[in-house]
mmCIF file of C-alpha atoms in Angstrom:
data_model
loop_
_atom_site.group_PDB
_atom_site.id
_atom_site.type_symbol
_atom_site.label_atom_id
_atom_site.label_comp_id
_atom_site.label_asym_id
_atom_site.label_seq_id
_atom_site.Cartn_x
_atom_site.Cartn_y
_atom_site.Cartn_z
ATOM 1 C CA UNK A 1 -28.015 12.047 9.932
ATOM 2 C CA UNK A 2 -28.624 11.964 5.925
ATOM 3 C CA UNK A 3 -26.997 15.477 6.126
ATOM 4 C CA UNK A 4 -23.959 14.495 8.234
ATOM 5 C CA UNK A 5 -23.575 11.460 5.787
ATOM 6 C CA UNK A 6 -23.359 13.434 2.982
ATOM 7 C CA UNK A 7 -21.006 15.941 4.468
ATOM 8 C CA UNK A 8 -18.242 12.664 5.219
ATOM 9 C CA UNK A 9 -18.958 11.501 1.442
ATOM 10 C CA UNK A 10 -17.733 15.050 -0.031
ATOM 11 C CA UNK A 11 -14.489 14.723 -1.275
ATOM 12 C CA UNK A 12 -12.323 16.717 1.126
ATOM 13 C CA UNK A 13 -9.168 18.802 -0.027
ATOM 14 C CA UNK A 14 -6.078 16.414 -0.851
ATOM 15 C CA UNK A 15 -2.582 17.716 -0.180
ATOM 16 C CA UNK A 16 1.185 16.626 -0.680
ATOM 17 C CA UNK A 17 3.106 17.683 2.010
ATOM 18 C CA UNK A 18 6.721 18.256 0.717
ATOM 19 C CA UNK A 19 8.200 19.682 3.849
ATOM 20 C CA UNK A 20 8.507 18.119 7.158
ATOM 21 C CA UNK A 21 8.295 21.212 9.304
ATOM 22 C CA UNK A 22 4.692 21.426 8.112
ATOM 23 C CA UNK A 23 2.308 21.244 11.044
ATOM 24 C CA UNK A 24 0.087 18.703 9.347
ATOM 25 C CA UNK A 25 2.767 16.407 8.939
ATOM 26 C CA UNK A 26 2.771 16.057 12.555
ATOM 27 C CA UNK A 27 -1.023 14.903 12.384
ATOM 28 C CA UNK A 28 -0.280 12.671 9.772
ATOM 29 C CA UNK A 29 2.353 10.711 12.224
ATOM 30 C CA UNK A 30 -0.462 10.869 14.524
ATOM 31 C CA UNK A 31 -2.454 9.115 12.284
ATOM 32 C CA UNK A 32 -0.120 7.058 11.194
ATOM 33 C CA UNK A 33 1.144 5.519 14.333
ATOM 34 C CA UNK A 34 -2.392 4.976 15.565
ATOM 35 C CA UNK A 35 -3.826 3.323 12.062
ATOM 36 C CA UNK A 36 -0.948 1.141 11.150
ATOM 37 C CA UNK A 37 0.726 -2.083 13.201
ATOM 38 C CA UNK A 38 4.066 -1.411 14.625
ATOM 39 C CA UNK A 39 5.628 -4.233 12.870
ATOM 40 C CA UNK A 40 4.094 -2.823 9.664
ATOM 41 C CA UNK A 41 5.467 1.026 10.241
ATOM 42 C CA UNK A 42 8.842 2.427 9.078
ATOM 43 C CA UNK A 43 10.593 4.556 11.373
ATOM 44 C CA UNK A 44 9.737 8.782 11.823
ATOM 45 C CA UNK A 45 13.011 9.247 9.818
ATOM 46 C CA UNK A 46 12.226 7.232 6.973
ATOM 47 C CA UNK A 47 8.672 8.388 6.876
ATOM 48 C CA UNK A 48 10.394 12.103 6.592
ATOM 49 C CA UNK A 49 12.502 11.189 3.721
ATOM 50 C CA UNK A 50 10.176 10.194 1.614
ATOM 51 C CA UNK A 51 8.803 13.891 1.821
ATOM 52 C CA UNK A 52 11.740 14.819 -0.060
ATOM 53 C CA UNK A 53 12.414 11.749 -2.414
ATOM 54 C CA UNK A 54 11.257 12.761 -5.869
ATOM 55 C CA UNK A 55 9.842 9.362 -6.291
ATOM 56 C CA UNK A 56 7.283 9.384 -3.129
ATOM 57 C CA UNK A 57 4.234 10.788 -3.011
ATOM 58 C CA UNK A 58 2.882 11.624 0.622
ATOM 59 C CA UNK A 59 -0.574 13.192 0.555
ATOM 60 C CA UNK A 60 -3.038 13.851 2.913
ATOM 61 C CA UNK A 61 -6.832 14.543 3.310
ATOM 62 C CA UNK A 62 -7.976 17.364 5.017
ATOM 63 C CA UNK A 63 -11.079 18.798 6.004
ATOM 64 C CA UNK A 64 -11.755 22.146 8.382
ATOM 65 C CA UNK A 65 -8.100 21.817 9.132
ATOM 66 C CA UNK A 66 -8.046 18.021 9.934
ATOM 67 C CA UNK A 67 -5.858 15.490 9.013
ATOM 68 C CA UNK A 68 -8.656 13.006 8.165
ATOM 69 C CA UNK A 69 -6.340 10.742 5.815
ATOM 70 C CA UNK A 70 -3.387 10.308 4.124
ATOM 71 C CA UNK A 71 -1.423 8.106 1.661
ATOM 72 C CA UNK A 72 2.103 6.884 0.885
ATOM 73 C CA UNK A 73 3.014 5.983 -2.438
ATOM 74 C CA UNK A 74 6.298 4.977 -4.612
ATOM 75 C CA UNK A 75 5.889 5.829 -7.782
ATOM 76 C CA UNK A 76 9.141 4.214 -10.029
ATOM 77 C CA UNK A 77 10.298 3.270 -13.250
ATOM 78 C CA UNK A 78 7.791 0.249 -13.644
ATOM 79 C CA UNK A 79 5.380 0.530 -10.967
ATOM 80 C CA UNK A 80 4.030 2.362 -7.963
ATOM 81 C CA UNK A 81 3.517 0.509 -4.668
ATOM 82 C CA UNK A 82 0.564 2.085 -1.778
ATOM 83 C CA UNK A 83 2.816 1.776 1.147
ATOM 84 C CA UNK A 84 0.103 2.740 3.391
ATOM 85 C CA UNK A 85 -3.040 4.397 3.446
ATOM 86 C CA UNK A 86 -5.103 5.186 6.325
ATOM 87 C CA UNK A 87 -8.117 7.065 7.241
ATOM 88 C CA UNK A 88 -9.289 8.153 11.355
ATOM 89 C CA UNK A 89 -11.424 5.263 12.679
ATOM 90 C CA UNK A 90 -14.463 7.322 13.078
ATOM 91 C CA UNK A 91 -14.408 7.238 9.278
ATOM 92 C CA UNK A 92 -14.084 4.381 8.029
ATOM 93 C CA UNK A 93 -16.204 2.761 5.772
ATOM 94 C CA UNK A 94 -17.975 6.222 4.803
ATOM 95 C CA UNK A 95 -15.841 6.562 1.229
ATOM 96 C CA UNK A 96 -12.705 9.138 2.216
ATOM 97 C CA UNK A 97 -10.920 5.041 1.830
ATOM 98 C CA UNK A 98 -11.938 4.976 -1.092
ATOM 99 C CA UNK A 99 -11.129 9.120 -2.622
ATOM 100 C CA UNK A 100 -7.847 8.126 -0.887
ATOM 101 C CA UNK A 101 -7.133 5.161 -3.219
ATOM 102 C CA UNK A 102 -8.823 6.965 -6.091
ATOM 103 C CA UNK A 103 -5.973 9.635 -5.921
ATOM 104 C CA UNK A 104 -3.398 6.767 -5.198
ATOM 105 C CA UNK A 105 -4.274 5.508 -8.627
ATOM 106 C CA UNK A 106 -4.348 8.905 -10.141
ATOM 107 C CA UNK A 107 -0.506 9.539 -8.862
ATOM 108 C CA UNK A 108 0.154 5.928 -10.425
ATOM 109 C CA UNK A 109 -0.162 7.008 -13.950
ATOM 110 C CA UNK A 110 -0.594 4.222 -16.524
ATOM 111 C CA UNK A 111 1.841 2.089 -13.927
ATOM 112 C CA UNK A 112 0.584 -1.361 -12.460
ATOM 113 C CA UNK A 113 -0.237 -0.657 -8.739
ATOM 114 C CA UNK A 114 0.423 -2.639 -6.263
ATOM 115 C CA UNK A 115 -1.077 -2.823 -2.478
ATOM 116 C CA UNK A 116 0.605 -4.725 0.406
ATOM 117 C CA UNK A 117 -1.733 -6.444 2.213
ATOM 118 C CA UNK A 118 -1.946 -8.531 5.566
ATOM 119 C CA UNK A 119 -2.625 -11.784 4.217
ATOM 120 C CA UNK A 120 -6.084 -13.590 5.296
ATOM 121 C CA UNK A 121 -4.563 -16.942 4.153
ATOM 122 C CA UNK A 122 -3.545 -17.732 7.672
ATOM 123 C CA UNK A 123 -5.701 -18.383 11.126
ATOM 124 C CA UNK A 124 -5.138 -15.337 13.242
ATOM 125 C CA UNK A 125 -6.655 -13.317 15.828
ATOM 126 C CA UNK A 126 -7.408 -10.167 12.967
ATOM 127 C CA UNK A 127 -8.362 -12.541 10.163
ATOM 128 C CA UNK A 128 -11.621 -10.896 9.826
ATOM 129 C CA UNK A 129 -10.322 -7.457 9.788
ATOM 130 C CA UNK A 130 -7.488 -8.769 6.952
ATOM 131 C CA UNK A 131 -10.047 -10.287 4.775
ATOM 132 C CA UNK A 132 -12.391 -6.606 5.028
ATOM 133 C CA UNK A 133 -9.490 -4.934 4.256
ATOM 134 C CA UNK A 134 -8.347 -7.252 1.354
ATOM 135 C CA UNK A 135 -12.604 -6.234 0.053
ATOM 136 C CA UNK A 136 -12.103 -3.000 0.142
ATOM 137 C CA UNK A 137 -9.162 -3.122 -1.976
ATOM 138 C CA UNK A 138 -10.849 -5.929 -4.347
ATOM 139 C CA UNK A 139 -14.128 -3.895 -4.553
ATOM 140 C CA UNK A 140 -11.832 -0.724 -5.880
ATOM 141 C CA UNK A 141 -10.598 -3.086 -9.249
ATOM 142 C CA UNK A 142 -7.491 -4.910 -6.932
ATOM 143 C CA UNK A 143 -6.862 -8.761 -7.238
ATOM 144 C CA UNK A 144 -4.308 -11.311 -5.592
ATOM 145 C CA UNK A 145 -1.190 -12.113 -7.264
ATOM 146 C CA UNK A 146 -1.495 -15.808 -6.675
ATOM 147 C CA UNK A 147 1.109 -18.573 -5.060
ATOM 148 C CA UNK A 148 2.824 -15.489 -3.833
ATOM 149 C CA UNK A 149 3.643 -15.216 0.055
ATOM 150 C CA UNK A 150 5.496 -12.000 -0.141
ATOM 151 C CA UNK A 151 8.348 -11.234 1.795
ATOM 152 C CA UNK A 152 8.684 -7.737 3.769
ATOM 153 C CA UNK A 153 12.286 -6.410 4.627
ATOM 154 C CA UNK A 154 11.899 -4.282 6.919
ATOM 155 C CA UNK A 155 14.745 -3.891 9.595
ATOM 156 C CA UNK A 156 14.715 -5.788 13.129
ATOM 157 C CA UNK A 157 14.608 -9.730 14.199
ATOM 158 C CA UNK A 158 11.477 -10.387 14.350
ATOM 159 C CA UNK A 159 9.346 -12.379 12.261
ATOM 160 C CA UNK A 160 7.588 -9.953 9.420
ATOM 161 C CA UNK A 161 3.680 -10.412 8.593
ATOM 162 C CA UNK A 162 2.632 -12.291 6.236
ATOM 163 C CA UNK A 163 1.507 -10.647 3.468
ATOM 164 C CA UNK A 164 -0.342 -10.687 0.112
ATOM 165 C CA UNK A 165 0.249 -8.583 -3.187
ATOM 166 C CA UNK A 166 -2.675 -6.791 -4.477
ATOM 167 C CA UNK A 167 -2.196 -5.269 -7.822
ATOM 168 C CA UNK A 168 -4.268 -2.621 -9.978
ATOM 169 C CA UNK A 169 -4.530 -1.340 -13.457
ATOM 170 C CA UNK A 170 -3.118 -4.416 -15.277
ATOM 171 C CA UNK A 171 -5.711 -5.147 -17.819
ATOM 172 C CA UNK A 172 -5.445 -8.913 -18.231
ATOM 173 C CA UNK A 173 -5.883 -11.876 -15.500
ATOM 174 C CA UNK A 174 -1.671 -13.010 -15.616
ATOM 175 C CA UNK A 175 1.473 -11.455 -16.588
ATOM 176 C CA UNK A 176 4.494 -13.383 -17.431
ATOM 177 C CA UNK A 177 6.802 -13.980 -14.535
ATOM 178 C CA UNK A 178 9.948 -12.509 -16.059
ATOM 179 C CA UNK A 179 7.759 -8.946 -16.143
ATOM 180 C CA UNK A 180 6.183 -9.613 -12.639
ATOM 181 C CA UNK A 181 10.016 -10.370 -11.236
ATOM 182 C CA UNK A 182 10.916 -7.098 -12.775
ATOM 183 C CA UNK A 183 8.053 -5.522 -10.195
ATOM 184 C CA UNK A 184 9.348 -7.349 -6.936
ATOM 185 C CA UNK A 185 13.031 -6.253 -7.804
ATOM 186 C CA UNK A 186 11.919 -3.099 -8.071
ATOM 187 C CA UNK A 187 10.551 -2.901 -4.578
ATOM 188 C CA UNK A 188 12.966 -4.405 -2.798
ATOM 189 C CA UNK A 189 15.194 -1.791 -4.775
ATOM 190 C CA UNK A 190 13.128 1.111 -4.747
ATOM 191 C CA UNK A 191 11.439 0.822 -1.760
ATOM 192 C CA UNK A 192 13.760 -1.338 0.646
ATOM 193 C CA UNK A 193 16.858 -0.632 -0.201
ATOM 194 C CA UNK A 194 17.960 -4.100 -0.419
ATOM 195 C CA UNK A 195 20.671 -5.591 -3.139
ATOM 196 C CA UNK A 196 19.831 -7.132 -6.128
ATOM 197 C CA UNK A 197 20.897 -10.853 -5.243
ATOM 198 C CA UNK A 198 18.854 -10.483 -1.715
ATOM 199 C CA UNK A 199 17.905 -14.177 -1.159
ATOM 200 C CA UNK A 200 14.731 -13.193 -0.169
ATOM 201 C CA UNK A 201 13.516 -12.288 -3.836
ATOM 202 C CA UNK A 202 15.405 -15.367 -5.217
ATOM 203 C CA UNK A 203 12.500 -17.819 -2.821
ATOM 204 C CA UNK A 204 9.877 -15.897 -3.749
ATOM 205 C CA UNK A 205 10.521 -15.881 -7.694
ATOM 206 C CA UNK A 206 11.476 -19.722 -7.195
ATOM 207 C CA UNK A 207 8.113 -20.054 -6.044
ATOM 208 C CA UNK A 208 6.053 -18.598 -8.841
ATOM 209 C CA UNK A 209 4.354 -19.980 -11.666
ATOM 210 C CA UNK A 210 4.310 -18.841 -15.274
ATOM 211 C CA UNK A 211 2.790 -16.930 -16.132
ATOM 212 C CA UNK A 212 1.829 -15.492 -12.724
ATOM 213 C CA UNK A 213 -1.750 -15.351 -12.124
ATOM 214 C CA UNK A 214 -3.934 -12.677 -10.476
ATOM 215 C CA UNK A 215 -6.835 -13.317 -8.886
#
């Protein structure tokens, strides 16, 4: 068993796929599908585009020719957002999570990173599982950006998840809201496609205090 352990722990080989007729990519909408709630996901196509957008990262961890993991990640003018990052259920919670995130962060560069998160704030069936995966992300240098129930825009009628901000490699406790609005505009920019007067931003910048805290 010791052995086996250490064999999961071992870093396995990290790869960006940049073309979506690569087999692995396949594996990696495997993965991706099975890992990650349907009202969470972006479509196949938008998944694929982000192979060949010069601001996404999409990398995956492989080991003996498995897809074992992978990430997502914008990386923009001000910050880079994890979109998703998911690991096979068989190995979770045996640290290819956490080499994941560690070359999430790496990609970053010296930009604030921020993690979308299924908030734990609210009584649900998969409260427990929200609040393990808000740990792992806090145990890895993450905190909440407080008095913030984010808003996600993804496509369709109904109702999106709530969710919290997580954000990494800021070096003090706040930043002032006019900076932190900057982030959130960028997202919905960046990431969603959505206009600059979306009056979804407006009611969640209404909302903040100043400076905006992270705990």
């Amino acid at each position: 068993m010791e052995a086996r352990m250490d064999a999961i722990l071992e870093a396995p080989s990290f790869v960006e796929i940049r073309d979506p007729g690569d087999s692995r990519f396949d594996a990696m909408i495997a993965l991706y599908e099975a890992a990650i709630p349907e009202r969470e996901r972006k479509s196949i196509a938008a998944v694929r585009a982000m192979i060949a957008s010069p601001k996404h990262r999409v990398v995956i961890a492989c080991r003996g020719g498995s897809v074992e993991g992978f990430f997502l990640l914008y990386v923009g003018a001000r910050i880079a957002l994890l979109e998703y990052l998911a690991t096979e259920a068989r190995l979770r919670g045996r640290g290819l999570g956490a080499h994941l995130y560690a070359q999430a962060r790496r990609a970053a560069g010296d930009r604030p990173l921020i993690v979308e998160v299924e908030s734990d704030r609210e009584d649900c069936a998969d409260r427990p599982l929200r609040a393990r995966r808000i740990l792992f992300y806090r145990r890895l240098g993450c905190r909440r950006v407080a008095d913030l129930d984010f808003i996600l825009p993804l496509p369709g009628s109904g109702a999106p998840p709530r969710l919290d901000l997580l954000v990494d490699q800021v070096p003090d406790d706040h930043v002032e809201r006019a900076q932190f609005e900057t982030w959130l505009r960028e997202m919905y920019d960046g990431v969603y496609g959505c206009q600059a007067d979306d009056p979804r931003l407006r009611k969640m910048i209404s909302g903040l205090r100043d400076p905006v805290r992270l705990t």
